[in-house]
Coordinates of C-alpha atoms in Angstrom, one line a residue:
M1233 CA -15.4 0.5 11.9
E1234 CA -15.8 4.2 12.3
L1235 CA -18.3 5.5 9.8
L1236 CA -17.7 9.4 8.5
I1237 CA -20.1 11.9 7.1
F1238 CA -18.5 14.0 4.2
P1239 CA -19.5 16.9 1.9
P1240 CA -21.0 15.6 -1.4
A1241 CA -17.9 17.0 -3.2
C1242 CA -15.5 14.5 -1.2
R1243 CA -15.1 11.0 -1.2
L1244 CA -13.6 8.7 1.3
S1245 CA -11.9 5.5 0.5
L1246 CA -12.2 3.0 3.5
S1247 CA -9.0 1.7 4.9
L1248 CA -9.6 -2.1 4.5
P1249 CA -8.0 -4.0 1.6
L1250 CA -10.5 -4.5 -1.2
G1251 CA -10.5 -8.5 -0.6
L1252 CA -11.7 -7.7 3.0
L1253 CA -13.6 -4.6 3.0
F1254 CA -16.9 -4.7 4.7
S1255 CA -20.1 -4.3 2.9
L1256 CA -22.0 -1.3 3.8
P1257 CA -24.9 0.2 2.1
M1258 CA -23.7 3.8 2.9
L1259 CA -20.5 3.3 1.0
V1260 CA -19.7 5.1 -2.3
H1261 CA -19.6 2.6 -4.9
A1262 CA -16.0 1.3 -6.2
S1263 CA -15.2 0.8 -9.5
P1264 CA -13.6 -2.5 -10.3
L1265 CA -9.9 -2.3 -10.6
P1266 CA -8.2 -3.0 -14.0
L1267 CA -7.6 -6.4 -15.3
D1268 CA -3.5 -7.1 -14.6
A1269 CA -2.5 -7.8 -18.4
G1270 CA 1.0 -8.6 -17.1
L1271 CA -0.4 -11.5 -15.3
R1272 CA -2.9 -12.4 -18.1
E1273 CA -5.7 -11.8 -15.7
E1274 CA -9.3 -12.9 -17.0
V1275 CA -12.8 -13.2 -15.5
I1276 CA -14.6 -16.2 -16.9
M1277 CA -17.8 -17.7 -15.8
L1278 CA -17.1 -21.3 -15.1
A1279 CA -20.2 -23.9 -14.7
S1280 CA -21.0 -25.4 -11.4
G1281 CA -23.8 -26.9 -9.6
D1282 CA -26.2 -30.2 -10.3
G1283 CA -26.4 -30.1 -13.9
G1284 CA -24.0 -27.0 -14.3
H1285 CA -27.0 -24.7 -13.9
E1286 CA -25.1 -22.3 -11.7
S1287 CA -22.1 -20.3 -12.5
L1288 CA -19.1 -19.1 -10.7
E1289 CA -17.6 -15.9 -11.4
T1290 CA -13.7 -17.0 -11.7
T1291 CA -10.6 -14.8 -11.9
V1292 CA -7.8 -16.8 -13.5
F1293 CA -4.2 -15.7 -13.9
R1294 CA -1.4 -17.2 -16.0
P1295 CA 2.2 -16.6 -16.8
P1296 CA 3.0 -16.4 -20.4
G1297 CA 2.8 -19.5 -22.6
A1298 CA 0.5 -22.4 -23.2
G1299 CA 1.4 -24.5 -20.4
P1300 CA 0.4 -26.8 -18.8
F1301 CA 1.1 -24.9 -15.5
P1302 CA 0.7 -26.0 -12.0
L1303 CA -2.1 -24.7 -10.4
L1304 CA -2.9 -22.8 -7.2
L1305 CA -6.9 -23.1 -6.6
M1306 CA -7.3 -20.3 -4.4
N1307 CA -10.6 -19.5 -2.1
H1308 CA -11.9 -16.5 -0.6
G1309 CA -13.4 -15.6 2.7
K1310 CA -16.7 -13.8 3.7
Q1311 CA -16.8 -10.4 4.6
P1312 CA -19.5 -9.1 6.8
G1313 CA -23.1 -8.5 5.2
P1314 CA -24.9 -10.1 2.1
A1315 CA -22.4 -12.4 0.2
R1316 CA -23.9 -10.7 -3.0
R1317 CA -22.4 -7.5 -2.4
Q1318 CA -18.9 -9.1 -1.7
P1319 CA -16.6 -7.9 -4.9
R1320 CA -14.7 -10.1 -7.0
E1321 CA -11.6 -11.4 -5.0
R1322 CA -8.0 -11.1 -6.5
F1323 CA -5.6 -11.6 -3.8
I1324 CA -3.2 -9.8 -6.2
Y1325 CA -0.1 -10.0 -4.3
M1326 CA -0.3 -13.9 -3.8
A1327 CA -1.3 -14.2 -7.5
T1328 CA 1.7 -12.2 -8.5
E1329 CA 4.2 -14.5 -6.2
F1330 CA 2.5 -17.7 -7.6
V1331 CA 2.6 -16.6 -11.3
R1332 CA 6.4 -15.8 -10.8
R1333 CA 7.0 -19.0 -9.8
G1334 CA 5.1 -20.4 -13.0
Y1335 CA 1.8 -21.2 -11.5
A1336 CA -1.5 -20.7 -13.1
V1337 CA -3.7 -19.4 -10.4
M1338 CA -7.7 -19.7 -10.2
L1339 CA -9.9 -17.7 -7.7
P1340 CA -13.7 -18.8 -7.9
M1341 CA -16.3 -16.7 -6.4
R1342 CA -18.6 -19.5 -4.6
A1343 CA -22.3 -19.5 -5.2
G1344 CA -24.1 -16.5 -4.0
Y1345 CA -20.8 -14.3 -3.9
A1346 CA -20.2 -11.4 -6.2
G1347 CA -21.2 -12.3 -9.6
S1348 CA -21.8 -15.8 -9.1
S1349 CA -25.5 -17.1 -9.5
G1350 CA -27.2 -19.3 -7.1
S1351 CA -27.5 -18.4 -3.2
Y1352 CA -25.2 -18.0 -0.4
R1353 CA -25.4 -21.7 1.6
D1354 CA -25.7 -21.0 5.4
H1355 CA -25.7 -23.8 7.8
G1356 CA -25.7 -22.0 10.8
C1357 CA -23.6 -23.6 13.9
D1358 CA -23.1 -26.6 11.5
M1359 CA -19.4 -25.8 10.9
A1360 CA -18.6 -29.3 9.2
A1361 CA -21.8 -28.7 6.8
N1362 CA -21.0 -24.9 6.1
A1363 CA -17.3 -26.3 5.2
A1364 CA -18.6 -29.0 3.0
G1365 CA -21.2 -26.4 1.2
Q1366 CA -18.6 -24.2 0.2
A1367 CA -16.2 -26.9 -0.8
R1368 CA -18.8 -28.3 -3.2
D1369 CA -18.2 -25.3 -5.7
V1370 CA -14.5 -25.3 -5.4
R1371 CA -14.5 -29.1 -6.1
D1372 CA -16.4 -27.9 -9.5
A1373 CA -13.9 -25.3 -10.1
L1374 CA -11.1 -28.0 -9.8
A1375 CA -13.0 -30.3 -12.2
Y1376 CA -13.1 -27.5 -14.6
A1377 CA -9.6 -27.0 -14.2
R1378 CA -8.5 -30.4 -14.8
R1379 CA -10.1 -30.1 -18.4
Q1380 CA -7.7 -27.2 -19.3
S1381 CA -5.0 -27.8 -21.3
W1382 CA -3.0 -25.0 -19.6
V1383 CA -3.2 -26.9 -16.1
D1384 CA -1.0 -29.6 -15.1
A1385 CA -3.7 -31.8 -13.6
S1386 CA -0.7 -33.5 -11.5
R1387 CA 0.5 -30.6 -9.7
I1388 CA -2.2 -28.6 -7.5
V1389 CA -2.4 -26.9 -4.4
L1390 CA -5.3 -25.6 -2.8
A1391 CA -5.3 -22.3 -0.7
G1392 CA -8.0 -20.4 1.1
Q1393 CA -8.2 -17.4 3.6
S1394 CA -10.3 -17.1 6.4
Y1395 CA -13.7 -19.2 5.3
G1396 CA -11.8 -20.0 2.1
G1397 CA -9.4 -21.9 4.2
L1398 CA -12.1 -23.9 5.8
A1399 CA -13.5 -24.8 2.4
A1400 CA -10.0 -26.0 1.5
L1401 CA -9.5 -28.2 4.2
S1402 CA -13.1 -29.6 3.7
L1403 CA -12.3 -30.3 0.2
A1404 CA -8.7 -31.7 0.9
T1405 CA -10.7 -34.6 2.7
Q1406 CA -11.6 -35.9 -0.6
R1407 CA -9.3 -38.2 -2.6
L1408 CA -8.4 -35.8 -5.6
P1409 CA -5.6 -37.1 -7.9
G1410 CA -2.9 -34.3 -8.2
V1411 CA -3.8 -32.1 -5.2
R1412 CA -0.7 -32.2 -3.3
G1413 CA -1.1 -30.0 -0.4
V1414 CA -3.2 -27.0 1.1
L1415 CA -2.3 -23.5 2.2
N1416 CA -4.4 -22.5 5.1
F1417 CA -4.4 -18.8 5.9
A1418 CA -6.2 -17.6 9.0
G1419 CA -8.9 -20.4 8.2
G1420 CA -12.0 -21.0 9.8
L1421 CA -15.6 -19.2 10.4
R1422 CA -16.9 -16.9 13.2
I1423 CA -20.5 -17.0 14.2
D1424 CA -21.1 -13.8 16.4
D1425 CA -24.8 -13.8 16.9
G1426 CA -24.8 -15.8 20.1
A1427 CA -26.8 -19.1 18.6
C1428 CA -24.1 -21.2 19.6
D1429 CA -20.7 -21.9 20.9
W1430 CA -19.1 -21.3 17.3
Q1431 CA -15.4 -22.1 18.8
A1432 CA -16.5 -25.5 20.4
A1433 CA -18.3 -26.0 17.1
L1434 CA -15.3 -25.0 15.0
T1435 CA -13.0 -27.4 17.2
Q1436 CA -15.4 -30.2 16.3
A1437 CA -15.3 -29.6 12.6
F1438 CA -11.5 -29.2 12.6
A1439 CA -11.3 -32.8 14.4
A1440 CA -13.7 -34.1 11.7
L1441 CA -11.5 -32.6 8.9
G1442 CA -8.2 -33.8 10.3
A1443 CA -9.6 -37.4 10.6
A1444 CA -10.6 -37.4 7.0
S1445 CA -7.5 -35.2 5.5
Q1446 CA -5.7 -36.6 2.3
V1447 CA -2.9 -34.2 2.0
P1448 CA -0.4 -32.3 4.3
S1449 CA -1.4 -28.5 5.1
L1450 CA 0.5 -25.4 6.2
W1451 CA -1.4 -23.1 8.4
L1452 CA -0.5 -19.5 8.9
Y1453 CA -2.3 -17.5 11.8
G1454 CA -0.9 -14.1 13.1
E1455 CA -0.9 -13.1 16.9
N1456 CA -3.4 -10.1 16.5
D1457 CA -6.0 -11.9 14.4
A1458 CA -9.4 -10.3 15.3
Y1459 CA -11.5 -13.4 14.4
F1460 CA -9.3 -16.2 15.7
A1461 CA -6.9 -15.5 18.5
P1462 CA -3.6 -17.8 19.5
P1463 CA -5.7 -20.1 22.0
L1464 CA -8.6 -20.9 19.6
V1465 CA -6.0 -21.5 17.0
R1466 CA -4.0 -24.1 19.0
R1467 CA -7.2 -25.7 19.8
L1468 CA -8.0 -26.1 16.3
Y1469 CA -4.6 -27.4 15.1
Q1470 CA -4.7 -29.8 18.2
A1471 CA -8.1 -31.2 17.3
Y1472 CA -6.9 -31.5 13.6
T1473 CA -3.5 -33.2 14.3
A1474 CA -4.7 -35.5 17.3
A1475 CA -7.5 -36.7 14.9
G1476 CA -4.8 -37.7 12.3
G1477 CA -4.5 -34.5 9.9
Q1478 CA -0.7 -33.4 8.8
A1479 CA -0.4 -29.8 9.5
E1480 CA 2.6 -27.5 10.2
L1481 CA 1.2 -24.3 12.1
L1482 CA 3.3 -21.1 11.6
A1483 CA 2.1 -19.0 14.5
Y1484 CA 3.5 -15.6 13.6
G1485 CA 3.4 -12.4 15.6
A1486 CA 1.3 -9.3 15.1
F1487 CA 1.0 -7.9 11.9
K1488 CA 0.0 -4.1 11.5
R1489 CA -3.7 -3.6 13.1
D1490 CA -4.8 -7.2 12.5
A1491 CA -3.3 -10.2 11.2
H1492 CA -6.6 -11.3 9.5
L1493 CA -5.7 -9.2 7.0
T1494 CA -2.1 -10.3 6.2
L1495 CA -2.7 -12.0 3.0
G1496 CA -4.4 -9.0 1.2
S1497 CA -1.5 -6.9 2.2
R1498 CA 1.4 -5.9 0.2
D1499 CA 3.8 -6.1 3.3
G1500 CA 2.3 -9.7 4.0
V1501 CA 4.3 -11.0 1.3
A1502 CA 7.4 -10.8 3.6
V1503 CA 5.5 -13.1 6.5
W1504 CA 4.1 -15.8 4.1
L1505 CA 6.2 -16.2 1.2
A1506 CA 9.1 -17.9 2.8
P1507 CA 7.4 -20.7 4.6
T1508 CA 5.2 -21.0 1.7
E1509 CA 8.4 -21.7 -0.5
R1510 CA 9.5 -24.4 2.1
F1511 CA 6.2 -26.1 2.1
L1512 CA 5.7 -26.5 -1.4
R1513 CA 9.4 -27.9 -1.8
R1514 CA 8.4 -30.4 0.6
I1515 CA 5.3 -31.5 -1.2
G1516 CA 7.0 -31.3 -4.8
M1517 CA 5.9 -28.4 -6.1
P1518 CA 7.8 -25.6 -7.8
A1519 CA 9.0 -22.8 -5.7
A1520 CA 11.5 -21.0 -7.3
P1521 CA 10.9 -17.9 -9.4
V1522 CA 11.0 -18.6 -13.2
V1523 CA 8.8 -15.5 -14.8
A1524 CA 10.3 -12.2 -14.8
L1525 CA 7.3 -9.9 -14.3
A1526 CA 7.6 -6.1 -14.9
E1527 CA 7.3 -4.1 -12.1
P1528 CA 5.6 -0.7 -12.6
A1529 CA 7.8 2.3 -12.1
P1530 CA 7.0 4.1 -8.8
L1531 CA 5.7 7.9 -9.6
A1532 CA 9.0 9.9 -8.6
A1533 CA 8.9 12.2 -5.6
T1534 CA 8.7 15.8 -6.4
Q1535 CA 9.8 19.1 -4.6
F1536 CA 6.5 20.5 -4.4
A1537 CA 6.4 20.4 -0.5
S1538 CA 6.9 18.4 2.5
R1539 CA 4.6 15.7 3.1
A1540 CA 3.6 17.0 6.3
D1541 CA 2.8 20.4 5.3
I1542 CA -1.0 20.2 5.4
G1543 CA -1.4 24.0 4.3
A1544 CA 0.4 23.2 0.6
V1545 CA -2.2 20.6 -0.2
P1546 CA -3.9 22.4 -3.1
Y1547 CA -7.7 22.9 -3.6
L1548 CA -8.6 21.6 -0.4
A1549 CA -11.3 23.4 2.0
E1550 CA -11.2 22.8 5.9
S1551 CA -12.8 19.1 5.6
G1552 CA -10.2 17.9 3.1
R1553 CA -7.7 18.9 5.2
A1554 CA -8.7 17.6 8.4
A1555 CA -8.9 14.4 5.8
Y1556 CA -5.4 14.9 4.9
R1557 CA -4.3 15.1 8.5
A1558 CA -5.7 11.8 9.0
F1559 CA -4.4 10.1 6.4
L1560 CA -0.8 10.9 7.3
N1561 CA -1.3 8.3 10.0
K1562 CA -2.8 5.6 7.7
L1563 CA -1.1 2.4 6.8
R1564 CA 1.4 2.0 3.5
P1565 CA 0.7 1.1 0.7
R1566 CA -1.5 4.3 0.7
A1567 CA -2.3 7.4 -1.5
F1568 CA -4.1 10.7 -1.5
A1569 CA -5.5 12.4 -4.6
V1570 CA -7.1 15.6 -5.2
S1571 CA -8.8 17.6 -7.9
S1572 CA -9.6 21.3 -8.6
S1573 CA -13.0 20.9 -7.9
G1574 CA -12.2 20.6 -4.1
A1575 CA -12.8 16.7 -4.1
W1576 CA -10.4 14.4 -2.6
G1577 CA -10.1 10.7 -1.9
W1578 CA -7.6 8.3 -0.1
A1579 CA -6.9 4.9 0.3
E1580 CA -4.9 2.6 2.2
E1581 CA -3.7 -1.1 2.3
G1582 CA -4.8 -3.8 -0.2
E1583 CA -4.8 -3.7 -3.7
S1584 CA -3.6 -0.5 -6.0
P1585 CA -4.4 2.1 -3.2
D1586 CA -3.3 4.9 -5.9
V1587 CA -5.9 3.7 -8.5
R1588 CA -8.7 3.4 -5.4
A1589 CA -7.8 6.7 -4.3
L1590 CA -8.2 8.0 -7.5
D1591 CA -11.5 6.5 -8.4
S1592 CA -13.0 7.7 -4.9
C1593 CA -11.9 11.3 -5.5
Q1594 CA -13.3 11.0 -9.1
Q1595 CA -16.5 9.9 -8.0
G1596 CA -17.2 13.3 -6.4
S1597 CA -15.5 15.3 -8.8
S1598 CA -16.5 16.9 -12.5
A1599 CA -12.7 18.0 -12.9
P1600 CA -9.8 15.3 -13.0
C1601 CA -8.2 14.1 -10.0
Q1602 CA -4.5 13.7 -9.4
L1603 CA -2.4 11.8 -6.9
Y1604 CA -0.8 13.9 -4.4
V1605 CA 0.8 11.5 -2.0
V1606 CA 1.8 8.0 -2.6
D1607 CA 3.2 6.1 0.4
D1608 CA 5.6 8.7 1.7
N1609 CA 6.3 10.4 -1.4
V1610 CA 4.5 14.2 -2.6
V1611 CA 4.3 13.3 -6.2
W1612 CA 2.5 16.4 -7.1
P1613 CA 4.3 18.6 -9.9
A1614 CA 6.8 20.7 -8.3
G1615 CA 5.9 23.6 -10.1
G1616 CA 2.2 23.1 -9.1
Q1617 CA -0.8 22.6 -11.3

């Protein structure tokens, strides 16, 4: 990742999705995104660990009504850097599609991550132990879910992205009534310190998981995944299924700059949703939309200036215009914000880039920030402001 130095009045929002940002001490602090009232989003602290002495920061999304709802129990990955600095994960695009299909969605942050208590468990090159250690917290979250009146304990799907996918597959080796299948989005764990042959260790762990697996699974891996290349994915899949695991592999093509980020991208829905619906039907889970969710009205394009007219962007000094020039090559969804103080901020990909762009701008500005571009549209008032 390139690290840019910028004037104090300016703030730059890095380009990775919120759920996959690298944790770097030099980054400006990002404010938490607002809870989504339309998805009945809430954050709870869930008792975990021996004697319930630990607590897991857990995000819950629910459809309207009292339930009981089928449940998606989703698991997050591991960002580079200390687990404690990893922000609360939401996977908002996935959560939206499942709530639309009548599901409740739970996403616990495991021990040592974000606002959860306890310590991150690291077993080095012992991939099976790593997977089991992460699965322990997920099992506690599952036990909590079963006790809730709004959860249909007979209709549960486990899912996970990256390290969370490995944790979900590990949990699925246990006999868990009501759990019907696993969604594995680019699951695995990579170790880059040279301490072991991590690919061989991971393959061995997948074979053990396949031998003990209890439910079918759907695996989705993209061609340009920066963590798990297609030859390794084939090894993992062959090891898992040869040992007896039930799995279907969807090896899709390249996705933007890195297929490992597909699930955190708005445009990734077009990749994973249809095969996920087919899998859900196959395991007897709901797959059709049943809940109408209001979509926020997009900001209307104005006639203030052409998007490519760098000189028309108000308030910016030369460094800001250079940033805007670079922004024009960023991925969609994206947003660029400016302030009369000369501050600016941008965000691309991931959740709510408009909110993130405004936040990064506002952190360096005493005056209010305002969106200038959202996706491809200049949204600045036509008469200027």
